[in-house]
């Protein structure tokens, strides 16, 4: 640093850089305030839109979870079939219906008429 | 651009104004910007080599300051904090560009030069120095700008750059040596 050439150089460097030390810009503060207000509005919109998105996601989740899946429906159906007494009753009814088909298609009144007929 | 010098920053008043900014007072923000923007733009212009980019980055610094106002703790001077934000933005800018600034620095001769010849000499010197500074590695450029242009102490520069004081001293020493080397021919003509 004691070298006179170095000293001259350092002085020149300091002089050159100090010329650009402070660069005042007219109206800069107003521009910043305008940009900050816009940024503030943007962040409010972003905050509300994220709240709305989260609420919508919750709603969809609730709706989706309240509807049983296809597999669950199948399981429920099989379980109902396994424990359904009405189905067993229906089976019995079906059997009695089959038996009724086998019974003779005659009426009591018609038999009496045959027995009481003249010449019988 | 006007040549008026804003009032000198007052640390205590800065703290008071920051509390008002955190409460949403735009007039307090306006006052803070008025106080600090000139040096911030000067520093950023030295870093990126363009007035427009420097103003754009300075704007971003104040937007970030506003966002952080409620969390700001006055452990350091506000001016140090502002340059710290600016330094981080400059690092991002270099990453975005791929590397350090390559564009020629803008230059305007200072008014009040006694003659055209002296103005031309000042312009040549400025241009030569600015070009040489633009060729420095980023950390050396930042360190030399902060110590010579902004006249900050080593400790504050270390805080801004997030490095030990010894690193700052090394970078400044290397920057001076490199600048002397780059401007050797220019100084040989003296």
mmCIF file of N, CA, C and O in Angstrom, chain A residues 1 5-6 8-10 12-26 28-33 35-37 39-40 42-43, chain B residues 1-2 4-5 26 29-30 33 37-39 42 51 55 58-59 62-63 66-67 110 122 125-126 129 133 148-150 176 179-180 183 187:
data_model
loop_
_atom_site.group_PDB
_atom_site.id
_atom_site.type_symbol
_atom_site.label_atom_id
_atom_site.label_comp_id
_atom_site.label_asym_id
_atom_site.label_seq_id
_atom_site.Cartn_x
_atom_site.Cartn_y
_atom_site.Cartn_z
ATOM 1 N N UNK A 1 0.820 -1.207 0.000
ATOM 2 C CA UNK A 1 0.000 0.000 0.000
ATOM 3 C C UNK A 1 0.859 1.264 0.000
ATOM 4 O O UNK A 1 0.400 2.332 -0.323
ATOM 5 N N UNK A 5 2.448 4.405 -6.645
ATOM 6 C CA UNK A 5 1.563 4.063 -7.783
ATOM 7 C C UNK A 5 0.267 3.439 -7.268
ATOM 8 O O UNK A 5 -0.811 3.743 -7.745
ATOM 9 N N UNK A 6 0.428 2.545 -6.273
ATOM 10 C CA UNK A 6 -0.747 1.888 -5.680
ATOM 11 C C UNK A 6 -1.647 2.919 -5.010
ATOM 12 O O UNK A 6 -2.866 2.840 -5.085
ATOM 13 N N UNK A 8 -1.930 6.084 -5.726
ATOM 14 C CA UNK A 8 -2.630 6.864 -6.761
ATOM 15 C C UNK A 8 -3.785 6.063 -7.338
ATOM 16 O O UNK A 8 -4.883 6.592 -7.560
ATOM 17 N N UNK A 9 -3.505 4.780 -7.538
ATOM 18 C CA UNK A 9 -4.549 3.910 -8.089
ATOM 19 C C UNK A 9 -5.733 3.818 -7.123
ATOM 20 O O UNK A 9 -6.893 3.937 -7.527
ATOM 21 N N UNK A 10 -5.446 3.609 -5.841
ATOM 22 C CA UNK A 10 -6.511 3.490 -4.844
ATOM 23 C C UNK A 10 -7.335 4.773 -4.756
ATOM 24 O O UNK A 10 -8.558 4.726 -4.608
ATOM 25 N N UNK A 12 -7.753 6.906 -7.185
ATOM 26 C CA UNK A 12 -8.554 6.985 -8.421
ATOM 27 C C UNK A 12 -9.766 6.046 -8.331
ATOM 28 O O UNK A 12 -10.879 6.412 -8.719
ATOM 29 N N UNK A 13 -9.516 4.866 -7.809
ATOM 30 C CA UNK A 13 -10.606 3.887 -7.650
ATOM 31 C C UNK A 13 -11.695 4.447 -6.726
ATOM 32 O O UNK A 13 -12.891 4.380 -7.044
ATOM 33 N N UNK A 14 -11.260 5.008 -5.605
ATOM 34 C CA UNK A 14 -12.219 5.569 -4.649
ATOM 35 C C UNK A 14 -12.994 6.723 -5.274
ATOM 36 O O UNK A 14 -14.212 6.825 -5.115
ATOM 37 N N UNK A 15 -12.271 7.573 -6.024
ATOM 38 C CA UNK A 15 -12.935 8.723 -6.655
ATOM 39 C C UNK A 15 -13.965 8.247 -7.684
ATOM 40 O O UNK A 15 -15.088 8.754 -7.751
ATOM 41 N N UNK A 16 -13.570 7.256 -8.480
ATOM 42 C CA UNK A 16 -14.473 6.750 -9.528
ATOM 43 C C UNK A 16 -15.717 6.110 -8.912
ATOM 44 O O UNK A 16 -16.835 6.410 -9.319
ATOM 45 N N UNK A 17 -15.484 5.241 -7.930
ATOM 46 C CA UNK A 17 -16.628 4.539 -7.346
ATOM 47 C C UNK A 17 -17.521 5.469 -6.540
ATOM 48 O O UNK A 17 -18.740 5.302 -6.537
ATOM 49 N N UNK A 18 -16.908 6.443 -5.872
ATOM 50 C CA UNK A 18 -17.736 7.333 -5.044
ATOM 51 C C UNK A 18 -18.653 8.206 -5.902
ATOM 52 O O UNK A 18 -19.686 8.669 -5.430
ATOM 53 N N UNK A 19 -18.286 8.391 -7.172
ATOM 54 C CA UNK A 19 -19.179 9.166 -8.063
ATOM 55 C C UNK A 19 -20.519 8.442 -8.250
ATOM 56 O O UNK A 19 -21.532 9.067 -8.497
ATOM 57 N N UNK A 20 -20.490 7.118 -8.158
ATOM 58 C CA UNK A 20 -21.747 6.355 -8.337
ATOM 59 C C UNK A 20 -22.314 5.872 -7.023
ATOM 60 O O UNK A 20 -23.156 4.983 -6.984
ATOM 61 N N UNK A 21 -21.828 6.448 -5.910
ATOM 62 C CA UNK A 21 -22.234 5.967 -4.588
ATOM 63 C C UNK A 21 -23.732 6.153 -4.354
ATOM 64 O O UNK A 21 -24.405 5.274 -3.837
ATOM 65 N N UNK A 22 -24.218 7.302 -4.714
ATOM 66 C CA UNK A 22 -25.600 7.636 -4.412
ATOM 67 C C UNK A 22 -26.308 8.095 -5.685
ATOM 68 O O UNK A 22 -25.864 9.045 -6.315
ATOM 69 N N UNK A 23 -27.341 7.392 -6.070
ATOM 70 C CA UNK A 23 -28.070 7.733 -7.297
ATOM 71 C C UNK A 23 -29.537 7.958 -6.936
ATOM 72 O O UNK A 23 -30.332 7.011 -6.885
ATOM 73 N N UNK A 24 -29.879 9.205 -6.637
ATOM 74 C CA UNK A 24 -31.268 9.517 -6.273
ATOM 75 C C UNK A 24 -32.150 9.475 -7.516
ATOM 76 O O UNK A 24 -31.753 9.972 -8.572
ATOM 77 N N UNK A 25 -33.311 8.877 -7.387
ATOM 78 C CA UNK A 25 -34.241 8.751 -8.522
ATOM 79 C C UNK A 25 -35.533 9.490 -8.173
ATOM 80 O O UNK A 25 -36.180 9.161 -7.168
ATOM 81 N N UNK A 26 -35.885 10.459 -8.990
ATOM 82 C CA UNK A 26 -37.095 11.254 -8.728
ATOM 83 C C UNK A 26 -38.338 10.365 -8.786
ATOM 84 O O UNK A 26 -38.490 9.574 -9.719
ATOM 85 N N UNK A 28 -39.151 7.903 -7.017
ATOM 86 C CA UNK A 28 -38.941 6.477 -6.750
ATOM 87 C C UNK A 28 -39.802 5.998 -5.569
ATOM 88 O O UNK A 28 -40.378 4.900 -5.618
ATOM 89 N N UNK A 29 -39.883 6.828 -4.526
ATOM 90 C CA UNK A 29 -40.656 6.442 -3.334
ATOM 91 C C UNK A 29 -42.127 6.193 -3.702
ATOM 92 O O UNK A 29 -42.739 5.233 -3.229
ATOM 93 N N UNK A 30 -42.679 7.048 -4.564
ATOM 94 C CA UNK A 30 -44.076 6.864 -4.971
ATOM 95 C C UNK A 30 -44.245 5.577 -5.768
ATOM 96 O O UNK A 30 -45.242 4.863 -5.617
ATOM 97 N N UNK A 31 -43.260 5.300 -6.623
ATOM 98 C CA UNK A 31 -43.312 4.058 -7.416
ATOM 99 C C UNK A 31 -43.277 2.841 -6.492
ATOM 100 O O UNK A 31 -43.991 1.870 -6.705
ATOM 101 N N UNK A 32 -42.431 2.911 -5.469
ATOM 102 C CA UNK A 32 -42.325 1.793 -4.528
ATOM 103 C C UNK A 32 -43.650 1.606 -3.788
ATOM 104 O O UNK A 32 -44.145 0.478 -3.669
ATOM 105 N N UNK A 33 -44.227 2.711 -3.311
ATOM 106 C CA UNK A 33 -45.493 2.609 -2.573
ATOM 107 C C UNK A 33 -46.577 2.005 -3.479
ATOM 108 O O UNK A 33 -47.349 1.141 -3.046
ATOM 109 N N UNK A 35 -46.094 -0.038 -6.004
ATOM 110 C CA UNK A 35 -45.766 -1.463 -6.193
ATOM 111 C C UNK A 35 -46.114 -2.268 -4.941
ATOM 112 O O UNK A 35 -46.601 -3.399 -5.039
ATOM 113 N N UNK A 36 -45.875 -1.677 -3.778
ATOM 114 C CA UNK A 36 -46.183 -2.366 -2.514
ATOM 115 C C UNK A 36 -47.688 -2.555 -2.364
ATOM 116 O O UNK A 36 -48.152 -3.622 -1.945
ATOM 117 N N UNK A 37 -48.456 -1.535 -2.742
ATOM 118 C CA UNK A 37 -49.929 -1.665 -2.657
ATOM 119 C C UNK A 37 -50.422 -2.772 -3.585
ATOM 120 O O UNK A 37 -51.286 -3.568 -3.215
ATOM 121 N N UNK A 39 -48.694 -5.303 -4.608
ATOM 122 C CA UNK A 39 -48.231 -6.565 -4.024
ATOM 123 C C UNK A 39 -49.156 -6.999 -2.883
ATOM 124 O O UNK A 39 -49.487 -8.178 -2.769
ATOM 125 N N UNK A 40 -49.589 -6.028 -2.087
ATOM 126 C CA UNK A 40 -50.483 -6.304 -0.957
ATOM 127 C C UNK A 40 -51.813 -6.873 -1.478
ATOM 128 O O UNK A 40 -52.315 -7.871 -0.975
ATOM 129 N N UNK A 42 -52.353 -8.306 -4.364
ATOM 130 C CA UNK A 42 -52.105 -9.613 -4.984
ATOM 131 C C UNK A 42 -52.053 -10.705 -3.909
ATOM 132 O O UNK A 42 -52.597 -11.793 -4.078
ATOM 133 N N UNK A 43 -51.403 -10.382 -2.804
ATOM 134 C CA UNK A 43 -51.274 -11.391 -1.748
ATOM 135 C C UNK A 43 -52.615 -11.692 -1.079
ATOM 136 O O UNK A 43 -52.870 -12.819 -0.677
ATOM 137 N N UNK B 1 -33.545 11.654 -13.134
ATOM 138 C CA UNK B 1 -32.821 11.566 -11.860
ATOM 139 C C UNK B 1 -32.510 12.952 -11.320
ATOM 140 O O UNK B 1 -32.069 13.816 -12.048
ATOM 141 N N UNK B 2 -32.700 13.115 -10.048
ATOM 142 C CA UNK B 2 -32.347 14.405 -9.465
ATOM 143 C C UNK B 2 -31.050 14.244 -8.660
ATOM 144 O O UNK B 2 -30.707 13.152 -8.246
ATOM 145 N N UNK B 4 -30.541 15.758 -5.803
ATOM 146 C CA UNK B 4 -30.757 16.097 -4.406
ATOM 147 C C UNK B 4 -30.388 14.910 -3.509
ATOM 148 O O UNK B 4 -30.648 13.756 -3.839
ATOM 149 N N UNK B 5 -29.757 15.215 -2.400
ATOM 150 C CA UNK B 5 -29.332 14.166 -1.472
ATOM 151 C C UNK B 5 -30.386 14.023 -0.383
ATOM 152 O O UNK B 5 -30.699 14.988 0.322
ATOM 153 N N UNK B 26 -48.204 3.611 4.790
ATOM 154 C CA UNK B 26 -47.502 3.824 3.522
ATOM 155 C C UNK B 26 -46.656 5.098 3.528
ATOM 156 O O UNK B 26 -45.660 5.181 2.807
ATOM 157 N N UNK B 29 -43.363 4.201 4.888
ATOM 158 C CA UNK B 29 -42.598 3.471 3.865
ATOM 159 C C UNK B 29 -41.998 4.456 2.865
ATOM 160 O O UNK B 29 -40.824 4.338 2.484
ATOM 161 N N UNK B 30 -42.809 5.433 2.472
ATOM 162 C CA UNK B 30 -42.357 6.441 1.511
ATOM 163 C C UNK B 30 -41.119 7.173 2.051
ATOM 164 O O UNK B 30 -40.157 7.397 1.330
ATOM 165 N N UNK B 33 -38.050 4.866 1.988
ATOM 166 C CA UNK B 33 -37.550 4.729 0.615
ATOM 167 C C UNK B 33 -36.783 5.980 0.227
ATOM 168 O O UNK B 33 -35.690 5.908 -0.338
ATOM 169 N N UNK B 37 -33.038 4.940 -0.743
ATOM 170 C CA UNK B 37 -32.998 4.389 -2.102
ATOM 171 C C UNK B 37 -31.764 4.808 -2.897
ATOM 172 O O UNK B 37 -31.253 4.032 -3.702
ATOM 173 N N UNK B 38 -31.262 6.044 -2.665
ATOM 174 C CA UNK B 38 -30.170 6.544 -3.506
ATOM 175 C C UNK B 38 -28.908 5.679 -3.378
ATOM 176 O O UNK B 38 -28.304 5.296 -4.387
ATOM 177 N N UNK B 39 -28.552 5.346 -2.155
ATOM 178 C CA UNK B 39 -27.362 4.515 -1.955
ATOM 179 C C UNK B 39 -27.597 3.092 -2.448
ATOM 180 O O UNK B 39 -26.691 2.450 -2.988
ATOM 181 N N UNK B 42 -27.332 3.153 -6.127
ATOM 182 C CA UNK B 42 -25.915 3.325 -6.462
ATOM 183 C C UNK B 42 -25.155 2.011 -6.349
ATOM 184 O O UNK B 42 -24.409 1.633 -7.260
ATOM 185 N N UNK B 51 -28.774 1.026 -15.032
ATOM 186 C CA UNK B 51 -29.629 1.866 -14.182
ATOM 187 C C UNK B 51 -31.023 1.244 -14.058
ATOM 188 O O UNK B 51 -31.583 1.179 -12.967
ATOM 189 N N UNK B 55 -32.734 -0.062 -10.622
ATOM 190 C CA UNK B 55 -33.992 0.483 -10.075
ATOM 191 C C UNK B 55 -35.003 -0.636 -9.838
ATOM 192 O O UNK B 55 -35.723 -0.649 -8.838
ATOM 193 N N UNK B 58 -33.918 -2.511 -6.809
ATOM 194 C CA UNK B 58 -34.140 -1.686 -5.603
ATOM 195 C C UNK B 58 -35.621 -1.706 -5.224
ATOM 196 O O UNK B 58 -35.979 -1.782 -4.046
ATOM 197 N N UNK B 59 -36.474 -1.678 -6.233
ATOM 198 C CA UNK B 59 -37.928 -1.760 -6.008
ATOM 199 C C UNK B 59 -38.263 -3.074 -5.298
ATOM 200 O O UNK B 59 -39.020 -3.109 -4.334
ATOM 201 N N UNK B 62 -37.370 -3.108 -1.617
ATOM 202 C CA UNK B 62 -38.332 -2.432 -0.742
ATOM 203 C C UNK B 62 -39.636 -3.235 -0.605
ATOM 204 O O UNK B 62 -40.273 -3.216 0.452
ATOM 205 N N UNK B 63 -40.017 -3.933 -1.661
ATOM 206 C CA UNK B 63 -41.209 -4.795 -1.566
ATOM 207 C C UNK B 63 -40.950 -5.899 -0.536
ATOM 208 O O UNK B 63 -41.786 -6.201 0.315
ATOM 209 N N UNK B 66 -41.002 -4.521 2.949
ATOM 210 C CA UNK B 66 -42.381 -4.324 3.396
ATOM 211 C C UNK B 66 -42.999 -5.646 3.853
ATOM 212 O O UNK B 66 -43.659 -5.703 4.886
ATOM 213 N N UNK B 67 -42.756 -6.708 3.071
ATOM 214 C CA UNK B 67 -43.306 -8.019 3.446
ATOM 215 C C UNK B 67 -42.741 -8.498 4.778
ATOM 216 O O UNK B 67 -43.437 -9.160 5.546
ATOM 217 N N UNK B 110 -20.251 13.737 -14.767
ATOM 218 C CA UNK B 110 -20.782 14.581 -13.711
ATOM 219 C C UNK B 110 -20.867 16.028 -14.176
ATOM 220 O O UNK B 110 -19.955 16.516 -14.856
ATOM 221 N N UNK B 122 -12.337 12.195 -17.171
ATOM 222 C CA UNK B 122 -13.119 11.564 -16.094
ATOM 223 C C UNK B 122 -13.962 10.427 -16.666
ATOM 224 O O UNK B 122 -14.033 9.330 -16.099
ATOM 225 N N UNK B 125 -11.740 7.465 -17.513
ATOM 226 C CA UNK B 125 -11.336 6.784 -16.276
ATOM 227 C C UNK B 125 -12.482 5.968 -15.703
ATOM 228 O O UNK B 125 -12.316 4.801 -15.348
ATOM 229 N N UNK B 126 -13.634 6.599 -15.640
ATOM 230 C CA UNK B 126 -14.805 5.921 -15.091
ATOM 231 C C UNK B 126 -15.123 4.667 -15.890
ATOM 232 O O UNK B 126 -15.360 3.604 -15.325
ATOM 233 N N UNK B 129 -12.527 1.952 -15.261
ATOM 234 C CA UNK B 129 -12.698 1.343 -13.950
ATOM 235 C C UNK B 129 -13.943 0.462 -13.915
ATOM 236 O O UNK B 129 -13.909 -0.653 -13.392
ATOM 237 N N UNK B 133 -14.110 -3.417 -13.138
ATOM 238 C CA UNK B 133 -14.893 -3.921 -11.990
ATOM 239 C C UNK B 133 -15.887 -4.994 -12.455
ATOM 240 O O UNK B 133 -16.084 -6.002 -11.778
ATOM 241 N N UNK B 148 -15.260 0.366 -0.901
ATOM 242 C CA UNK B 148 -14.776 1.618 -1.499
ATOM 243 C C UNK B 148 -15.940 2.551 -1.842
ATOM 244 O O UNK B 148 -15.906 3.727 -1.496
ATOM 245 N N UNK B 149 -16.952 2.009 -2.496
ATOM 246 C CA UNK B 149 -18.056 2.875 -2.918
ATOM 247 C C UNK B 149 -18.975 3.232 -1.748
ATOM 248 O O UNK B 149 -19.279 4.403 -1.534
ATOM 249 N N UNK B 150 -19.383 2.220 -0.993
ATOM 250 C CA UNK B 150 -20.342 2.475 0.092
ATOM 251 C C UNK B 150 -19.661 2.804 1.419
ATOM 252 O O UNK B 150 -20.341 3.138 2.394
ATOM 253 N N UNK B 176 -8.337 -5.542 -5.587
ATOM 254 C CA UNK B 176 -7.424 -4.418 -5.873
ATOM 255 C C UNK B 176 -6.307 -4.870 -6.803
ATOM 256 O O UNK B 176 -5.975 -4.172 -7.764
ATOM 257 N N UNK B 179 -7.674 -5.408 -10.280
ATOM 258 C CA UNK B 179 -8.000 -4.133 -10.941
ATOM 259 C C UNK B 179 -6.725 -3.444 -11.418
ATOM 260 O O UNK B 179 -6.687 -2.893 -12.522
ATOM 261 N N UNK B 180 -5.698 -3.490 -10.580
ATOM 262 C CA UNK B 180 -4.410 -2.890 -11.001
ATOM 263 C C UNK B 180 -3.897 -3.577 -12.257
ATOM 264 O O UNK B 180 -3.412 -2.927 -13.169
ATOM 265 N N UNK B 183 -5.992 -2.593 -15.287
ATOM 266 C CA UNK B 183 -5.838 -1.184 -15.692
ATOM 267 C C UNK B 183 -4.365 -0.794 -15.866
ATOM 268 O O UNK B 183 -4.037 0.394 -15.915
ATOM 269 N N UNK B 187 -2.899 2.871 -16.825
ATOM 270 C CA UNK B 187 -2.049 3.639 -15.908
ATOM 271 C C UNK B 187 -0.645 3.833 -16.457
ATOM 272 O O UNK B 187 0.034 4.774 -16.078
#
